[in-house]
mmCIF file of C-alpha atoms in Angstrom:
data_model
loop_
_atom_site.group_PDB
_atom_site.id
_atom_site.type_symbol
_atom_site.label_atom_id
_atom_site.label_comp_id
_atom_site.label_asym_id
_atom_site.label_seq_id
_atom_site.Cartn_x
_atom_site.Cartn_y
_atom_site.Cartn_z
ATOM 1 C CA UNK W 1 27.248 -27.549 48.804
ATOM 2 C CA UNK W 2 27.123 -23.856 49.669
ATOM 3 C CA UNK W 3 25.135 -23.009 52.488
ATOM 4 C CA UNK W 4 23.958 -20.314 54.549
ATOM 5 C CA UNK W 5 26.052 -19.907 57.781
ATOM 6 C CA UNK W 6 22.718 -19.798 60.286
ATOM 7 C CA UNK W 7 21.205 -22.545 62.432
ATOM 8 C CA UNK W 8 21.792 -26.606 62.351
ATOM 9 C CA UNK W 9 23.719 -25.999 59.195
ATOM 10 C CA UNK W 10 26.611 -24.475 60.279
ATOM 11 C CA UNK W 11 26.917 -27.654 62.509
ATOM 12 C CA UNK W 12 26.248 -29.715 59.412
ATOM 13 C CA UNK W 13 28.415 -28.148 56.525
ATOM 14 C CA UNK W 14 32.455 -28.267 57.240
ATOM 15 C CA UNK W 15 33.688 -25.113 55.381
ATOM 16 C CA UNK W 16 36.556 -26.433 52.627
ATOM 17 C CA UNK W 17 35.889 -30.052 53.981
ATOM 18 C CA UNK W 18 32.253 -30.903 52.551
ATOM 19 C CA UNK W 19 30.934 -27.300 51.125
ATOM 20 C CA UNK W 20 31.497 -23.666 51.854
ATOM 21 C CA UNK W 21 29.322 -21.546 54.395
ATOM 22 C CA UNK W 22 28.813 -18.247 53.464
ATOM 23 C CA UNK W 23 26.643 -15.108 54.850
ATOM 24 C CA UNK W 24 22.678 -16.088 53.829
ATOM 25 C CA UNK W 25 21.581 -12.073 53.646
ATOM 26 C CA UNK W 26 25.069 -11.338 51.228
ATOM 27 C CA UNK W 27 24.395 -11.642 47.860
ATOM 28 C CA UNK W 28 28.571 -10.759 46.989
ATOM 29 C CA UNK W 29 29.482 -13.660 48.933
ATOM 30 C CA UNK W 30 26.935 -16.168 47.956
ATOM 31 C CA UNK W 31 28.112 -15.099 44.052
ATOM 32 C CA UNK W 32 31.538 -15.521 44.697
ATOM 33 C CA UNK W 33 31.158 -18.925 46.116
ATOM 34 C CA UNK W 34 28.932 -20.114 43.388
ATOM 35 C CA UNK W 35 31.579 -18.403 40.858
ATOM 36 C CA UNK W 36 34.301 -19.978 43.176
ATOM 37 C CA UNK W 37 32.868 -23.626 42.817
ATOM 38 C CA UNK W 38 31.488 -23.046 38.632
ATOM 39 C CA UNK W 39 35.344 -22.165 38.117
ATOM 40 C CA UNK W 40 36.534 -25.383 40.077
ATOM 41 C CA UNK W 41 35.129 -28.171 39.112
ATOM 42 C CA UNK W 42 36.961 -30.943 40.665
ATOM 43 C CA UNK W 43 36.728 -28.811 43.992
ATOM 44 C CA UNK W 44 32.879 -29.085 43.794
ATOM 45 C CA UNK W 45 33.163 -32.633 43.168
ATOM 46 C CA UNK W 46 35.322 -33.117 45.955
ATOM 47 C CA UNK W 47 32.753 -31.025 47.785
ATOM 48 C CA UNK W 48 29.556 -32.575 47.343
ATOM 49 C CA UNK W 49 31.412 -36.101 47.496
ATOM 50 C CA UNK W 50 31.818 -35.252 51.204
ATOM 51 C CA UNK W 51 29.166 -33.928 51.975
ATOM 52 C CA UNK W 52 27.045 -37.253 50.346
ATOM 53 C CA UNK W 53 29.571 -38.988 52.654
ATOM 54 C CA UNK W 54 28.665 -36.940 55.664
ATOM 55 C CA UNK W 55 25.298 -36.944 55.246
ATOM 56 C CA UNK W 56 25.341 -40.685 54.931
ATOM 57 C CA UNK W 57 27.663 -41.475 57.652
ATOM 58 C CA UNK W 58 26.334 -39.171 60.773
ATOM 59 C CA UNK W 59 22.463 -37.946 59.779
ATOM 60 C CA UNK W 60 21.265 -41.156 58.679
ATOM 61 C CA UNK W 61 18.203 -42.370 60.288
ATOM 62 C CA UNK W 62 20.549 -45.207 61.586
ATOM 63 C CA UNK W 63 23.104 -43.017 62.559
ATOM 64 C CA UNK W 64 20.832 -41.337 64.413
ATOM 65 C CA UNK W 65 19.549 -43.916 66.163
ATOM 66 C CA UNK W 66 23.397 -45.449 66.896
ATOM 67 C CA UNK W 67 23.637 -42.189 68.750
ATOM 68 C CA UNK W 68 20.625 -41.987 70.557
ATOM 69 C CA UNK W 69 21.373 -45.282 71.788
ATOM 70 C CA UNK W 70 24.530 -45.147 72.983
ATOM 71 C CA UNK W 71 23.511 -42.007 74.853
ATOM 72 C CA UNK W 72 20.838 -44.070 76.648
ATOM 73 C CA UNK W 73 22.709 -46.975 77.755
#
């Protein structure tokens, strides 16, 4: 995953962990991290594994939920 560093996704994306943020309105940077990940494979797959993992665990619709819940109670 590389993603813009603006908004919900900074919240969402764990740079090195599950993808890598970069400046959305730098073209240099967004380059180098698609060069970065093209040139390391098994760090992409260890990337987007996460981030499938992440995604899963806390933005499910039932993770959501879980949360919403236990904030109500």
């Amino acid at each position: 995953v590389i993603a813009g560093a603006s908004g919900g996704v900074a919240d969402a994306v764990i740079p090195g962990v599950n993808g890598l943020l970069v400046d959305p309105e730098n073209p240099t940077a967004i380059a180098a991290a698609i060069m970065r990940l093209l040139n390391n494979p098994e760090e992409a797959k260890r990337l987007g594994r996460a981030g499938k993992d992440r995604a899963e665990r806390d933005f499910s619709w039932a993770g959501q939920a879980d949360k919403l819940y236990k904030k109500l109670i």
